[in-house]
Coordinates of C-alpha atoms and ligand atoms in Angstrom, one line a residue:
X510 CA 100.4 113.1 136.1
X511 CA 99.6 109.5 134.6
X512 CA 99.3 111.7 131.0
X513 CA 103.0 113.0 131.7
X514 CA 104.0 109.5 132.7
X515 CA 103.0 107.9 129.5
X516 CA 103.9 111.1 127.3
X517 CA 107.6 111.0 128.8
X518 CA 107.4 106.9 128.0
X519 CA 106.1 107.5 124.6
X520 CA 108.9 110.3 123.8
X521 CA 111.6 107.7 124.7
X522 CA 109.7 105.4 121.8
X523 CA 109.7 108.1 119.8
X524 CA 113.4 108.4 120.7
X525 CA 114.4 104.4 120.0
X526 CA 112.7 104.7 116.5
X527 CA 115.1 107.1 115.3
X528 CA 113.4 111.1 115.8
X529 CA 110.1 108.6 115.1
X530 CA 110.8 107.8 111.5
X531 CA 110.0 104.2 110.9
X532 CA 107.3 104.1 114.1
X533 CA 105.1 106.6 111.9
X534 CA 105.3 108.8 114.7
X535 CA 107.0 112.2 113.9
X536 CA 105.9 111.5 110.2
X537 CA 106.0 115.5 109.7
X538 CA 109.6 116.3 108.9
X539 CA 108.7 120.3 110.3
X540 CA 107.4 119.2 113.6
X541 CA 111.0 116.7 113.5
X542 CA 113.0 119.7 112.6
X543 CA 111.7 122.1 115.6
X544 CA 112.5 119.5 118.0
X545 CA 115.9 119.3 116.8
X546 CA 116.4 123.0 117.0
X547 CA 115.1 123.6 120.2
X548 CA 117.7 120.4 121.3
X549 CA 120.4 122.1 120.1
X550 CA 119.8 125.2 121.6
X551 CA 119.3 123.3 125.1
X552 CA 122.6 121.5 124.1
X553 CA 124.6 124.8 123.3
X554 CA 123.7 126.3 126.8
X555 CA 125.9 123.2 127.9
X556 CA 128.4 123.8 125.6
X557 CA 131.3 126.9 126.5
X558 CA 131.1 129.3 124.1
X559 CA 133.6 129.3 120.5
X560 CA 133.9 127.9 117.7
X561 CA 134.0 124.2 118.6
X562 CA 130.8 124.0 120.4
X563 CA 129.5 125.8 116.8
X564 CA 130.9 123.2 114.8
X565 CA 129.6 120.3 116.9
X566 CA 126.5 122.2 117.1
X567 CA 126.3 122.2 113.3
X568 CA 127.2 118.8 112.7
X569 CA 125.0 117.5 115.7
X570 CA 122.1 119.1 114.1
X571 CA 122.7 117.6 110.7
X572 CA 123.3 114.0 111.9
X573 CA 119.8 114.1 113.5
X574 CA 118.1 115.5 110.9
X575 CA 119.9 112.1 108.9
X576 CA 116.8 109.2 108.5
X577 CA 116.8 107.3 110.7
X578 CA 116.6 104.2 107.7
X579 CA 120.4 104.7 107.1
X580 CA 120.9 103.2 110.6
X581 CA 121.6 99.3 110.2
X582 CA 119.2 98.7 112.9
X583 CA 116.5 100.4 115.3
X584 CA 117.6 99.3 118.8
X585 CA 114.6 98.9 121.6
X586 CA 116.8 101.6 123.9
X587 CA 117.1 105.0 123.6
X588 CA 120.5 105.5 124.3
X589 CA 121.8 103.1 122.4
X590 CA 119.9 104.4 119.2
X591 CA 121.4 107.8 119.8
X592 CA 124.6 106.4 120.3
X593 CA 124.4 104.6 116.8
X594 CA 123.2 107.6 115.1
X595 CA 126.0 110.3 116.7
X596 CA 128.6 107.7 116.2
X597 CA 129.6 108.5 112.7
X598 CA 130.4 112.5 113.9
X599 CA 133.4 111.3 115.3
X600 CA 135.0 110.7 111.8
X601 CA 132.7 113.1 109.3
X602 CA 134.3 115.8 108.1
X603 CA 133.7 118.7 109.8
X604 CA 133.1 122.7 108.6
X605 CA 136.7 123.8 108.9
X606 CA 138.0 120.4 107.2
X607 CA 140.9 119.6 109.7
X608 CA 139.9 118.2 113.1
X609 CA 138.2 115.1 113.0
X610 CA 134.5 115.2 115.8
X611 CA 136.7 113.2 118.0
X612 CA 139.0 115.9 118.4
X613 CA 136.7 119.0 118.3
X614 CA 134.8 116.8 121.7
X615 CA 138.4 116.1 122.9
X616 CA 138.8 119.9 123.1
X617 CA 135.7 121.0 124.8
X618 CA 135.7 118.2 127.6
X619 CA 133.4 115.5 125.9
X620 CA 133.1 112.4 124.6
X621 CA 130.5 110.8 122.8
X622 CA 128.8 109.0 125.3
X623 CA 128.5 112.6 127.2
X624 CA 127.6 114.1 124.4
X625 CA 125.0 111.1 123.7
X626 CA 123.8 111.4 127.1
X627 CA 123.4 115.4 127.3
X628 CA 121.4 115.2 123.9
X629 CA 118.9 112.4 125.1
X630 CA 118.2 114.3 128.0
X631 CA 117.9 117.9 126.2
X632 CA 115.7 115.7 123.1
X633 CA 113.5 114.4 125.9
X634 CA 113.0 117.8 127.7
X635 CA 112.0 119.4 124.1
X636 CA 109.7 116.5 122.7
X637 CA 108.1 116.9 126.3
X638 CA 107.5 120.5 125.8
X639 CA 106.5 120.0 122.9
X640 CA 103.7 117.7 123.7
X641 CA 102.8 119.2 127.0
X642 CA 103.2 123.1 126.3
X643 CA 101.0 123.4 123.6
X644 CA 97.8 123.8 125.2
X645 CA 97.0 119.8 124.3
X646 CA 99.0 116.9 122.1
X647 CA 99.7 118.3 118.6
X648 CA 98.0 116.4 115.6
X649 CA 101.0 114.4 114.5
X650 CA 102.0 113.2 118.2
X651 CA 98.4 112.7 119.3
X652 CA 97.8 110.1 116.4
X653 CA 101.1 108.4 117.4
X654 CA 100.6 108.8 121.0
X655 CA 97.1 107.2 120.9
X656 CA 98.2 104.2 118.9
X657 CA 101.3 103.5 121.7
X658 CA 99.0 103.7 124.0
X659 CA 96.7 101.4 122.8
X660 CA 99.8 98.7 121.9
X661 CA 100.3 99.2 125.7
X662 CA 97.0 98.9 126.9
X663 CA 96.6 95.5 124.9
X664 CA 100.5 93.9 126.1
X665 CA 98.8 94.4 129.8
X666 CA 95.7 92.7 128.8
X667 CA 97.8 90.1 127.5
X668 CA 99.7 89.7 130.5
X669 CA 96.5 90.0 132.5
X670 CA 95.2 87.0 130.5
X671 CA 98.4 84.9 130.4
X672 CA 98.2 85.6 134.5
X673 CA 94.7 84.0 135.1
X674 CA 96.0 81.0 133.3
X675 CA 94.9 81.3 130.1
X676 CA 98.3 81.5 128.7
X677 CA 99.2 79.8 125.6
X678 CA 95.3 80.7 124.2
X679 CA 95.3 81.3 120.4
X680 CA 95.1 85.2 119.3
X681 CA 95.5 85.9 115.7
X682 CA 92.6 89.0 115.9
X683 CA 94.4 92.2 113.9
X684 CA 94.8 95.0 115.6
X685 CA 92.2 97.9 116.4
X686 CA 92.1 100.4 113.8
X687 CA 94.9 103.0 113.9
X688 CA 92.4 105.7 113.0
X689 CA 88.8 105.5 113.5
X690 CA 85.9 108.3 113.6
X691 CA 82.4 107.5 114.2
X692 CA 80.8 104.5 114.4
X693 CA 80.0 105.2 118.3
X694 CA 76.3 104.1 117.9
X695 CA 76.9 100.7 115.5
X696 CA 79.2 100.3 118.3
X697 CA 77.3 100.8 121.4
X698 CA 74.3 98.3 119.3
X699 CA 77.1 95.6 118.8
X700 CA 77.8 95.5 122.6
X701 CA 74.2 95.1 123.2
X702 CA 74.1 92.3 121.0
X703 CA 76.4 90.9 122.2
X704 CA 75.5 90.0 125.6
X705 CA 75.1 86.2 126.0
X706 CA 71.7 84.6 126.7
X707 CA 71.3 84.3 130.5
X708 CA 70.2 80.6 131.9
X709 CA 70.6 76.5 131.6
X710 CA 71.4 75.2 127.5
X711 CA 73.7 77.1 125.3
X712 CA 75.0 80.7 125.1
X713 CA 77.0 81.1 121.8
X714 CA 76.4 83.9 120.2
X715 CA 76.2 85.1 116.2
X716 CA 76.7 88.5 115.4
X717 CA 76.6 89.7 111.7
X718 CA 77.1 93.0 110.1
X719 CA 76.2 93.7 106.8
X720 CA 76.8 96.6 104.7
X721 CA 78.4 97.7 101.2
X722 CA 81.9 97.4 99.9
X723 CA 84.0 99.8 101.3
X724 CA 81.7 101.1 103.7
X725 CA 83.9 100.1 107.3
X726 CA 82.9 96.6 108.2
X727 CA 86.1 95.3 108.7
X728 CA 87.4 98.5 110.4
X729 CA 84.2 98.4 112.5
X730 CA 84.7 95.3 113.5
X731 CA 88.6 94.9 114.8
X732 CA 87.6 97.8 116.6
X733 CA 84.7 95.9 118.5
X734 CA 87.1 92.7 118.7
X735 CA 89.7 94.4 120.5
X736 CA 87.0 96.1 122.9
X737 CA 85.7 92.7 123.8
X738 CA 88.4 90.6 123.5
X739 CA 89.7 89.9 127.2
X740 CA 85.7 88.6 128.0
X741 CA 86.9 85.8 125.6
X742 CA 89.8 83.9 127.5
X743 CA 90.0 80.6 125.6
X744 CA 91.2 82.0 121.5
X745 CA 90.7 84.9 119.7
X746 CA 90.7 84.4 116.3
X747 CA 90.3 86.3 113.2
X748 CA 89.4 84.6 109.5
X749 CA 89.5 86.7 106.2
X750 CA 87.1 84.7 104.0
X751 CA 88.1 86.9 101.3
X752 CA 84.5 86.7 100.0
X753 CA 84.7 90.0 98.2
X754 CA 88.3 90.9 97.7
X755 CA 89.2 92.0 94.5
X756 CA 91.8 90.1 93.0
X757 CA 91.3 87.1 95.3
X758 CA 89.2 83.9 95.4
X759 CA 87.0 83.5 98.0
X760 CA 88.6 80.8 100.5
X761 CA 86.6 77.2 101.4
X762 CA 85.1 76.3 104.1
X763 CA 87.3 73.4 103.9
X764 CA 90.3 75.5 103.8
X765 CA 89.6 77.7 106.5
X766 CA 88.4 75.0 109.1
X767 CA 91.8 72.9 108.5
X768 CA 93.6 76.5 109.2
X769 CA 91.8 77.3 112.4
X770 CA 92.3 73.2 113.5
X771 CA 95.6 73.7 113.3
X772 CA 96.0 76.6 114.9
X773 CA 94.1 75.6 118.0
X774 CA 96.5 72.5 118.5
X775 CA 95.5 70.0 115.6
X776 CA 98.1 67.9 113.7
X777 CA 98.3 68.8 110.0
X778 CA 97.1 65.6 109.1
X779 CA 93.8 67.2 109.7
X780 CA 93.8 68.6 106.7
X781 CA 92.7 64.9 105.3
X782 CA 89.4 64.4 107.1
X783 CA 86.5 65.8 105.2
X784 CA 84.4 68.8 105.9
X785 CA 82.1 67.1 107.9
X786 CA 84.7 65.5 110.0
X787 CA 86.3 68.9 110.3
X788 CA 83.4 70.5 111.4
X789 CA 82.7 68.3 114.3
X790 CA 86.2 68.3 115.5
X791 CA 86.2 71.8 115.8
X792 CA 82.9 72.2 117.4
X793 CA 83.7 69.7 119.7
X794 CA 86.9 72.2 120.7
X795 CA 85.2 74.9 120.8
X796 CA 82.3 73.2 123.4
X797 CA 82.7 74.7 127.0
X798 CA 85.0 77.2 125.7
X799 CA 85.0 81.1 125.4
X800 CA 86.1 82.0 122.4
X801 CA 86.2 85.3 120.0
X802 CA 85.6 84.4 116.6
X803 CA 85.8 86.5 113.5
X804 CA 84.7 85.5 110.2
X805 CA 85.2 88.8 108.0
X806 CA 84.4 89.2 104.5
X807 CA 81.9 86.3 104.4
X808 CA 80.4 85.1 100.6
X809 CA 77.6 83.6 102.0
X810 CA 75.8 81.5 104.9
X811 CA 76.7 78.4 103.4
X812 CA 80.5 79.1 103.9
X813 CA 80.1 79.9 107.3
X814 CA 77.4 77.3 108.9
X815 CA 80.3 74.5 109.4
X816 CA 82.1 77.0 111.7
X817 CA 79.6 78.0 113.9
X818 CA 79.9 76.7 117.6
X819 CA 77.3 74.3 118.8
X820 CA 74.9 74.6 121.6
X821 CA 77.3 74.2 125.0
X822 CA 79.7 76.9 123.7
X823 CA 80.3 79.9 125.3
X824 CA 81.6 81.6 122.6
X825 CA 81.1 84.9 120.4
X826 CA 81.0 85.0 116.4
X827 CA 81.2 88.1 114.6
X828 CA 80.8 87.6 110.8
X829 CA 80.9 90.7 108.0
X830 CA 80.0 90.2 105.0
X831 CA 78.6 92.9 102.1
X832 CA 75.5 90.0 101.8
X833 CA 72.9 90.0 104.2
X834 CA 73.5 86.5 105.7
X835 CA 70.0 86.2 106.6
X836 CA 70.0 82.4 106.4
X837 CA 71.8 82.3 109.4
X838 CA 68.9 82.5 111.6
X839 CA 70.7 85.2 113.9
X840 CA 68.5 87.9 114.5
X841 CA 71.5 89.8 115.9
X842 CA 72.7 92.0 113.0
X843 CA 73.9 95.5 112.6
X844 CA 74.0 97.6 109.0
X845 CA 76.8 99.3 108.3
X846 CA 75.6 102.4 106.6
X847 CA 78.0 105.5 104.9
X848 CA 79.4 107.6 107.2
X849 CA 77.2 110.8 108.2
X850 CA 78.6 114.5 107.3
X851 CA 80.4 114.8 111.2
X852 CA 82.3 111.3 110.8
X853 CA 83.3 112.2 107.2
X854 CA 84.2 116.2 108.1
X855 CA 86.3 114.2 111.5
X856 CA 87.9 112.1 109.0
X857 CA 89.0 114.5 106.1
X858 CA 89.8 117.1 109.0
X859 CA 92.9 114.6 109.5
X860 CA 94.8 115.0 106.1
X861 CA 94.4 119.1 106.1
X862 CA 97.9 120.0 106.5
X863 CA 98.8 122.0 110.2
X864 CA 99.9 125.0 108.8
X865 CA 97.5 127.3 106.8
X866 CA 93.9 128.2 107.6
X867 CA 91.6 125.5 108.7
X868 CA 88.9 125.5 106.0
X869 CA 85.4 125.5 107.8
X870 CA 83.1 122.8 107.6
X871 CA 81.3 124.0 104.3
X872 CA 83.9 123.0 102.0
X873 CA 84.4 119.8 103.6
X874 CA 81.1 118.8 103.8
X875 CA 81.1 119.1 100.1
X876 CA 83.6 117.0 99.8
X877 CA 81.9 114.4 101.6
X878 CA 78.6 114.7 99.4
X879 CA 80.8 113.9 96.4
X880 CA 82.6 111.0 98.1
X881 CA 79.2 109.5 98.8
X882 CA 79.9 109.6 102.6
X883 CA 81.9 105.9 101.7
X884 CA 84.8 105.7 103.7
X885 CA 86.7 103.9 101.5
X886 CA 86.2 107.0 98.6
X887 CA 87.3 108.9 101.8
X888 CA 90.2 107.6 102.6
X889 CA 91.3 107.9 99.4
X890 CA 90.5 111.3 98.3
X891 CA 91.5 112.6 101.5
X892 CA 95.3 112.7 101.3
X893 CA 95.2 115.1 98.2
X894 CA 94.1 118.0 100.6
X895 CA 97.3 117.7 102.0
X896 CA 98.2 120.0 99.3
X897 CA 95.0 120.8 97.0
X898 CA 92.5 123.6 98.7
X899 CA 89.4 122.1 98.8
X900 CA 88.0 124.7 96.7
X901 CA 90.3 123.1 94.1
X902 CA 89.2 119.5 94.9
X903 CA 86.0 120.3 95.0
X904 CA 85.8 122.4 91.9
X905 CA 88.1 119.5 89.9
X906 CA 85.6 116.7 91.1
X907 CA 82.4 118.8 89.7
X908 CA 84.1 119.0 86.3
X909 CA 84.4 115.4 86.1
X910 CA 81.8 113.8 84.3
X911 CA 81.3 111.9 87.8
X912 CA 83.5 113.2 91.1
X913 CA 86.3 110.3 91.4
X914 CA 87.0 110.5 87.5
X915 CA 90.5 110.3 86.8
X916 CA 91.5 110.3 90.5
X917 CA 93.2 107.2 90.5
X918 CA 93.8 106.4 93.6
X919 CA 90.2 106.7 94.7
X920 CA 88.9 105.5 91.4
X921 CA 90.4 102.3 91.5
X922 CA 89.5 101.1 95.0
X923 CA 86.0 101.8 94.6
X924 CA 85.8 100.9 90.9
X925 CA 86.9 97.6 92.0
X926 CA 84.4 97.4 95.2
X927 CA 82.0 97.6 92.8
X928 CA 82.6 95.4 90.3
X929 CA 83.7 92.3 92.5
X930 CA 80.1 92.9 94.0
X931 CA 78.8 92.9 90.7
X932 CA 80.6 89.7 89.6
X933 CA 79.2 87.7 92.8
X934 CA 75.5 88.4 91.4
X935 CA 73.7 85.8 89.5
X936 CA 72.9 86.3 86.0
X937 CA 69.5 87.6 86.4
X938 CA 70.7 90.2 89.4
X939 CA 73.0 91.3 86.9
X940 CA 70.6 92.6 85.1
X941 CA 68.3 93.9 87.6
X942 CA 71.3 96.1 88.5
X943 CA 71.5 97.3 85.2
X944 CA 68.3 98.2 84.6
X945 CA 68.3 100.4 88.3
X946 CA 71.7 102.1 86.5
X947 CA 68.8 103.0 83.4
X948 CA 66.6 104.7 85.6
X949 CA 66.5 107.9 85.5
X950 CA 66.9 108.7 89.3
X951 CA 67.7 110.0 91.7
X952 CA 65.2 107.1 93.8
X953 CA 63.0 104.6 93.0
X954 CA 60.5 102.6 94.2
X955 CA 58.9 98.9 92.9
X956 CA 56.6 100.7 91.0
X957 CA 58.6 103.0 89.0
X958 CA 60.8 100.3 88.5
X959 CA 58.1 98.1 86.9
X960 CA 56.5 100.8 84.7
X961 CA 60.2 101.2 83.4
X962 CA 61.1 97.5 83.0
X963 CA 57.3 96.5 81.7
X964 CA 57.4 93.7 84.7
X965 CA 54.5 93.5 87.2
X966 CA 55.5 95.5 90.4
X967 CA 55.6 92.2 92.8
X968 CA 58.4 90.8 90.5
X969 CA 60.2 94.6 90.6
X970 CA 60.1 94.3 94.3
X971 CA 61.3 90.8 94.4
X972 CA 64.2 91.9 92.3
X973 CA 65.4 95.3 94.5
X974 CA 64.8 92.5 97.7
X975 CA 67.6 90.8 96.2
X976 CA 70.2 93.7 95.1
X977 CA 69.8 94.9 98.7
X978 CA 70.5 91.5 100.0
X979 CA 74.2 92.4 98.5
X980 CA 74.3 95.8 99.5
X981 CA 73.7 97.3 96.0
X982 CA 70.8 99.4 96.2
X983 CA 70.8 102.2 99.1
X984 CA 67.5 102.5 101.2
X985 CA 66.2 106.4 100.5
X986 CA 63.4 106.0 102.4
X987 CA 62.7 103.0 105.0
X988 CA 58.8 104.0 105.2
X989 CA 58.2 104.8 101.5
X990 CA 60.5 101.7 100.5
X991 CA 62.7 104.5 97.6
X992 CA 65.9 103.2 97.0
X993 CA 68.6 104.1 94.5
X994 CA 72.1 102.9 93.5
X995 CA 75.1 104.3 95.4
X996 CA 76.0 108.1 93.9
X997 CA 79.7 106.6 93.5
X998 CA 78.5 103.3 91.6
X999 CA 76.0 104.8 89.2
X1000 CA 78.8 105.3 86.9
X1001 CA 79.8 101.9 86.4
X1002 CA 76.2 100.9 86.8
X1003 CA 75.6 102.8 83.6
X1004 CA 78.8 101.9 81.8
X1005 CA 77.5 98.1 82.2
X1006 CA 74.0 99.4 80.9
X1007 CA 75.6 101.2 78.1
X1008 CA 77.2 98.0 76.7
Ligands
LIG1013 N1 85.3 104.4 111.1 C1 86.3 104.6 110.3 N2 87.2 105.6 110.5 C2 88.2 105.8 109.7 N3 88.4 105.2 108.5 C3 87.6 104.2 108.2 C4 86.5 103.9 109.1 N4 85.8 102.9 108.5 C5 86.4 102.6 107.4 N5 87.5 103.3 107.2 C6 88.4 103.2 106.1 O1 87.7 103.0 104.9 C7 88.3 102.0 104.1 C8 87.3 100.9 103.9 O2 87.0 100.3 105.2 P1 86.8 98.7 105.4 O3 87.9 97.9 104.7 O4 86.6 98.5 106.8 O5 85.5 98.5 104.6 P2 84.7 97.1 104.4 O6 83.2 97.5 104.6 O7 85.2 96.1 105.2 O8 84.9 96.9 102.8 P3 84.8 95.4 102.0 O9 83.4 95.2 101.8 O10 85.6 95.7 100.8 O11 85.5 94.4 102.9 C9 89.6 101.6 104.9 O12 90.6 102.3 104.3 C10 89.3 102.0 106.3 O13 90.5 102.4 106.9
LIG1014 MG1 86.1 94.3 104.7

């Protein structure tokens, strides 16, 4: 019943945003089209039978299959939508060229706002159907449906909050995820950590999660925010440090302390005192409070020290960061590994197109292998399935002299992960990660590594310490301490080598 509730609300959202378009909704144009035709045929049962109701019928039809963008504006009701998008039948031109719409409603009894009203209730009734009759939501409603829901989920909580008082409290946190598979166990750890010391003295906490470009830190973490964000009355904010965005400078400390000042209620003139001065003034705000703090995409602890809350707080941090921020001091921290094979088949299983056969998990698992598991290779190879097989994919990516060859859009976002990694490494890490890129593979350990380099093995070890401090060098084996550079960076690894 409460499923139908929300299903009948979420239809009528469906409705205001125009058949969906615009709300990513009913993105599928077929699934769009059936609902049309099944509202016209609930609309013609109204209708007496002849060749006005056809022509209506006809030119109904065609003005909802019209986008929805060629309306000057999306209204918040319904009706009124509907209104706006019928309203230019009563002056199109019509099949048999002579009567103008008004004329042909004129004749069968109607005008448009009947004829607006019988089709919102016979569009309802189908989208309704739709979703309900077919033995669960379909994919393209369900991932529309889930995200409404959500939206409404978080305006209560933010009425809930605003109601105990704690109106006017900062939130700038993004949004949970719009997709998300996986991740149940990193999140069910982060919610341990996350419990605040018991007792007298102070109860801040910093959580950190670490992991390599690409991999889902920031994804991971909105998607923990928003779980715990109404424990955290007094702000909720969220910081992009930009620490490893390519094409962007890393913001200051500076910078980002005078932004959060001023968003908690500081005067701009803020922006003069120095660092120190900063820092103190926004410890002191944040003393006694309860607030959610995110610092994603960290550089390094020394950005982030100045930010942290000070003993009487009552707040939560949660930094990312590809660099192990071990200078912290927090012993709360949570890698962020590749996705395993279910999480990667869940994911890819979302761009396969609905009609045609479902391939079985084989082929997809493949796919996965040669994506490395990274999500952000994943995301980006996925939306070709939509219309390559994956025997296709999966033969085109062996070809390549490495999988993501020449498939731009996936090259280039995880190209570009790389190399901003790379370009944060000191000269001598450099070329520690160029000499991994000359081993021969597939894993090594600090003593291969040293017979290869002519070092002594301590200084080998030292040096893979360091590359996994920025998430460069994947653990093979915790016990046997084998590592190896990412399948889907050895490329550019070797290209630097080569040079
Ligand atoms: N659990 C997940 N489910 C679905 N998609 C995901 C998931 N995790 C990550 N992704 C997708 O993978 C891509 C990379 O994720 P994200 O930006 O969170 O990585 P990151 O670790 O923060 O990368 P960076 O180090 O560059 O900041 C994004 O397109 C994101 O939507
Ligand atoms: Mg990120």
């Amino acid at each position: 019943m409460v499923l139908e509730i929300f299903v009948g609300l979420f239809v009528e959202q469906m409705l205001s945003a125009g058949l969906g378009q615009g709300r990513g909704a009913l993105t599928k144009r077929r699934e769009a089209n059936a609902l049309v035709d099944e509202t016209m045929a609930r609309v013609r049962e109204e209708l007496p039978e002849g060749p006005d109701a056809n022509s209506i019928i006809d030119a109904l039809s065609r003005q909802l299959r019209a986008p929805a963008a060629d309306l000057p504006h999306l209204p918040a009701q319904p009706l009124e939508a509907l209104r706006l998008q019928l309203e230019p039948l009563l002056v199109q031109p019509f099949t048999d060229g002579r009567d103008t719409g008004a004329q042909i409603l004129d004749r069968l009894g109607l005008d448009l706002d009947r004829l607006v009203a019988m089709t919102h209730s016979a569009l309802l009734a189908s989208a309704r159907q739709l979703v309900l009759e077919q033995g669960g939501l379909p994919e393209f409603v369900r991932q529309g449906f889930e995200q409404w829901v959500r939206d409404q989920l978080a305006e209560i909580r933010r009425h809930l909050v605003a109601g105990n008082g704690a109106s006017g409290a900062v939130d700038t946190l993004v949004g949970p995820p719009e997709l998300m598979v996986g991740r149940q166990e990193e999140l069910a750890r982060l919610e341990q950590l996350s419990v605040q010391p018991e007792g007298t003295g102070g109860s801040s906490v910093v959580l950190t999660l670490h992991g390599m470009g690409g991999v889902g830190k920031t994804t991971l973490a909105s998607a923990f925010a928003a779980r715990i964000s109404e424990r955290f009355p007094d702000g909720r904010l969220w910081v992009d440090f930009h620490g490893f965005t390519p094409g962007e400078e890393p913001r200051s400390t500076d910078d980002v302390l005078a932004g959060l000042l001023r968003q908690v209620g500081h005067p701009p003139d803020v922006q003069t005192r120095n660092l120190a001065e900063k820092s103190e003034l926004w410890r002191a705000w944040l003393a006694d409070r309860a607030v959610l703090l995110v610092l994603d995409n960290a550089l390094s602890e020394h950005r982030v020290e100045p930010l942290l809350p000070g003993a009487s707080s009552r707040s939560l941090v949660l930094v990312t960061s590809r660099k192990r921020l071990d200078g912290l001091g927090t012993r709360r921290s949570v890698d962020v590994d590749t996705f395993s094979t279910a999480a990667a088949i869940s994911l890819l299983r979302r761009y396969l197109p609905d009609h045609g056969e479902h391939p079985s998990d084989e082929p997809l698992t493949e796919i996965s292998e040669l994506c490395g598991h990274l999500p952000l290779a994943l995301c980006a190879v996925g939306p070709l399935l939509d219309t390559v097989q994956p025997a296709d994919l999966i033969d085109r990516m062996h070809r390549a002299a490495y999988p993501l060859q020449d498939l731009d859009d996936a090259e280039r976002p995880v190209r570009a992960a790389f190399e901003v990694s790379y370009q944060h490494l000191g000269h001598r890490q450099q070329q520690s990660m160029r000499l991994c890129g000359a081993h021969p593979g597939p894993d090594f350990d600090a003593a291969s590594l040293a017979a290869l380099w002519g070092i002594q093995r301590s200084d080998a070890a030292v040096r893979i310490a360091e590359l996994r401090k920025y998430s460069l060098l994947v653990t093979v084996d915790h016990v046997g301490r084998r590592f190896a550079v990412h399948d889907l960076f050895l490329p550019y690894v070797r290209e630097l080598a080569a040079v």
